PDB file of C-alpha atoms in Angstrom:
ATOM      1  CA  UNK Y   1     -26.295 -41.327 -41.999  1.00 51.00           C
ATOM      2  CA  UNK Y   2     -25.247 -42.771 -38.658  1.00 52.00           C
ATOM      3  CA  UNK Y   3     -21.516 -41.025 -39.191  1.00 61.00           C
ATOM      4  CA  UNK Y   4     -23.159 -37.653 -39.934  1.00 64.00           C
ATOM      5  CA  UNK Y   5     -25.039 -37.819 -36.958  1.00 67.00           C
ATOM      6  CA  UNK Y   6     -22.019 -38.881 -34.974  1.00 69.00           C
ATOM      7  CA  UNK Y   7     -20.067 -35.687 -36.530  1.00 72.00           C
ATOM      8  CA  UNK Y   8     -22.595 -33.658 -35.570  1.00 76.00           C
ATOM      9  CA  UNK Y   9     -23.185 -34.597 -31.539  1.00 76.00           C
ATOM     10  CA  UNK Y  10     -18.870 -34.171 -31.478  1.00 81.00           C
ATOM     11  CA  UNK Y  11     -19.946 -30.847 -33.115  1.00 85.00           C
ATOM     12  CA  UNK Y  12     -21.934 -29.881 -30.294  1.00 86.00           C
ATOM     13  CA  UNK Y  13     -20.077 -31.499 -27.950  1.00 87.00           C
ATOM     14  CA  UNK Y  14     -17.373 -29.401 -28.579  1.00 91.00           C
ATOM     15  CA  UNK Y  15     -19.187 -26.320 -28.572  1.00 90.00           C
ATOM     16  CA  UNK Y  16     -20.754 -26.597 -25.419  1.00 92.00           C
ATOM     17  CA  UNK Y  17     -17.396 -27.380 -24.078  1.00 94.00           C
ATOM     18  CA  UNK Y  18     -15.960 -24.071 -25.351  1.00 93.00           C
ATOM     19  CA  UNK Y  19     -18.656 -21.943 -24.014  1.00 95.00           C
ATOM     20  CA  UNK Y  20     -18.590 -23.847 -20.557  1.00 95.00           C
ATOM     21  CA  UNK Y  21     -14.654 -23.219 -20.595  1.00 95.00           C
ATOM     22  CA  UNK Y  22     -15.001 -19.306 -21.876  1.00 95.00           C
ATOM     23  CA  UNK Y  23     -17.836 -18.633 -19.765  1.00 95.00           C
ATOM     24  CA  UNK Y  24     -15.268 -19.978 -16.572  1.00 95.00           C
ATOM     25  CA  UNK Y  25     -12.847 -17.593 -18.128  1.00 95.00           C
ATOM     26  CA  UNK Y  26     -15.053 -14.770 -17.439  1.00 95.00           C
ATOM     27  CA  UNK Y  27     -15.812 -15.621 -14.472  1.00 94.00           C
ATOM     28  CA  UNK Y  28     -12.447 -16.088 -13.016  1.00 94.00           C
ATOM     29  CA  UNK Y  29     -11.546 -12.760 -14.778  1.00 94.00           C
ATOM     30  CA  UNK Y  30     -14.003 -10.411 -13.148  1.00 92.00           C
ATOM     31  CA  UNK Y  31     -13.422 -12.202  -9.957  1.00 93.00           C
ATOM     32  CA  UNK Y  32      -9.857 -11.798  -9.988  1.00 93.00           C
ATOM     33  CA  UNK Y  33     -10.460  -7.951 -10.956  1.00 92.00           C
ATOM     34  CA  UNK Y  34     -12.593  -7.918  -7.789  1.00 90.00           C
ATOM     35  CA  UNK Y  35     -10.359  -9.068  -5.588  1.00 90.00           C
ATOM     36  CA  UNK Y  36      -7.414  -6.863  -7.015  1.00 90.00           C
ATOM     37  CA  UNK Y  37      -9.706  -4.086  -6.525  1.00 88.00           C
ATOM     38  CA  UNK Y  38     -10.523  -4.791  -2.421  1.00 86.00           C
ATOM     39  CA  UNK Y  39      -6.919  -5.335  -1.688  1.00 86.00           C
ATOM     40  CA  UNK Y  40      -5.793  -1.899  -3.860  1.00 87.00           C
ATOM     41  CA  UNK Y  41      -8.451   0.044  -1.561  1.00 83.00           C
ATOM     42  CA  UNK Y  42      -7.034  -1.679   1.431  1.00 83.00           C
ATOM     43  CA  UNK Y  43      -2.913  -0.962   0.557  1.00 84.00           C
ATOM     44  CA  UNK Y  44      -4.474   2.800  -0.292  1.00 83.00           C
ATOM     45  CA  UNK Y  45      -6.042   3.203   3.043  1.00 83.00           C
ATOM     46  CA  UNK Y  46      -2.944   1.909   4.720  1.00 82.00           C
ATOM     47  CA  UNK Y  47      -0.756   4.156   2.932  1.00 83.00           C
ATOM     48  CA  UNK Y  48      -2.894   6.888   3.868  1.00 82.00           C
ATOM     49  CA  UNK Y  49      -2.612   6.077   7.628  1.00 83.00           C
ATOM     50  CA  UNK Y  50       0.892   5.403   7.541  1.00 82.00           C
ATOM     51  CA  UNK Y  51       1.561   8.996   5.771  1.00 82.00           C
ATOM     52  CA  UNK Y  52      -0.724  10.670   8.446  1.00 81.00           C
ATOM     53  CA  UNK Y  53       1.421   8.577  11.505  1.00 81.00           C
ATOM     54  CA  UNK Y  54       4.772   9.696   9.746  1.00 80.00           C
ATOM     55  CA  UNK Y  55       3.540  13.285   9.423  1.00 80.00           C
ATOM     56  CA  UNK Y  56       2.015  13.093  13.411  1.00 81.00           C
ATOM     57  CA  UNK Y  57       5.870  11.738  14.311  1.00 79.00           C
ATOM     58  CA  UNK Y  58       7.982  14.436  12.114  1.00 80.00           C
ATOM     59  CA  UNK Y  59       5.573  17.319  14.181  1.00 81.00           C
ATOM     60  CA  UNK Y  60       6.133  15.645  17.162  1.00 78.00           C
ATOM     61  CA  UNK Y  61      10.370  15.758  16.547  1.00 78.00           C
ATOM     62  CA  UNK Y  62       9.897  19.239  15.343  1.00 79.00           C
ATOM     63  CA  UNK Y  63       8.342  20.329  18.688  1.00 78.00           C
ATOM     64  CA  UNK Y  64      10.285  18.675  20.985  1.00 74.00           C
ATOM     65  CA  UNK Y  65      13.612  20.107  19.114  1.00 67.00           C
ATOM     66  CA  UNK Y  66      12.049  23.718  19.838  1.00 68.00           C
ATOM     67  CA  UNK Y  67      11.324  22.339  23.615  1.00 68.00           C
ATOM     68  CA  UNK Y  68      15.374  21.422  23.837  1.00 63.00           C
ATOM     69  CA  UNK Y  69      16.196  24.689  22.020  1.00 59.00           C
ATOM     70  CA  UNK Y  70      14.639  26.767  24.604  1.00 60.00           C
ATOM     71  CA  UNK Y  71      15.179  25.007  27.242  1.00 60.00           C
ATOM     72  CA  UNK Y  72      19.217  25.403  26.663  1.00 58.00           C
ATOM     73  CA  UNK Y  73      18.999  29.128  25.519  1.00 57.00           C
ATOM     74  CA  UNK Y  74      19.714  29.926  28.824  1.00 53.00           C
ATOM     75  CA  UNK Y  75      22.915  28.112  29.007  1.00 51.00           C
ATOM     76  CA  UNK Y  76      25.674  30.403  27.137  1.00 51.00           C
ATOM     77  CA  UNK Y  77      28.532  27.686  27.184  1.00 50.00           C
ATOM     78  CA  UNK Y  78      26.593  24.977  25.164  1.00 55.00           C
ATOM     79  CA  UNK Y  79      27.255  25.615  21.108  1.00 62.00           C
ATOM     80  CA  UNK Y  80      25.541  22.377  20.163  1.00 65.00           C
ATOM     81  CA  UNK Y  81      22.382  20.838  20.954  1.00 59.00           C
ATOM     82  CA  UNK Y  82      21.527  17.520  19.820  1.00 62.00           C
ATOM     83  CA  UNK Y  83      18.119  15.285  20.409  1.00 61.00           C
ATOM     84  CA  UNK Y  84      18.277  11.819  19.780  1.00 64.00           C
ATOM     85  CA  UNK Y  85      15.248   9.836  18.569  1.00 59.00           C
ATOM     86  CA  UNK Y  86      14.145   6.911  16.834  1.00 58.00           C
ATOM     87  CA  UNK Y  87      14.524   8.445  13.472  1.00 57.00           C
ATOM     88  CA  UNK Y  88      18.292   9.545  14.002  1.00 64.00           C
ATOM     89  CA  UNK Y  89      20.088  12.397  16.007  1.00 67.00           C
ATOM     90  CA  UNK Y  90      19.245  15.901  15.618  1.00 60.00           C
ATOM     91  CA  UNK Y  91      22.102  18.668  16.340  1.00 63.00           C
ATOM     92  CA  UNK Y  92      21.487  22.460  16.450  1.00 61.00           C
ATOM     93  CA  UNK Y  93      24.487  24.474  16.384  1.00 63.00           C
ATOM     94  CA  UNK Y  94      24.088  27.614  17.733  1.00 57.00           C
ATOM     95  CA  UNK Y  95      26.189  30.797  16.719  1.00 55.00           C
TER      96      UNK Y  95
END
């Protein structure tokens, strides 16, 4: 009797040791899946803001290429205009 009985408290020894590891399992999973979750909203916004400052900068180039462009119309001689930036060099032939 006294070995059944000793069977039977490893028994449930065991089990509660299962759940208590499966039940940190779950835990750990959802929190992980959280935390995935903040940082994929945070690249998203970034990406959003970076798109918007790279879109800001190419309308920025754009305009000041038209400003140079007009402003050396005037000149007949000139058959190339070029604008150097941060992004590269811009040249314009013109015909």
């Amino acid at each position: 009797m006294l070995h059944i009985k000793q069977v039977e408290g490893f028994l449930l020894a065991e089990a509660t040791i299962g759940l208590v590891l499966i039940s940190t399992a779950i835990i750990l999973f959802c929190e992980n899946e959280r935390y995935l979750a903040q940082n994929r909203n945070k690249a998203v916004e970034q990406y959003k803001a970076t798109e918007e400052l790279v879109n800001m900068s190419k309308k920025i180039l754009i305009t000041s290429e038209e400003q140079v462009f007009s402003k050396n119309e005037t000149r007949p001689f000139q058959d190339k205009i070029s604008v150097k930036s941060r992004y590269g060099t811009f040249e314009v032939k013109v015909k």
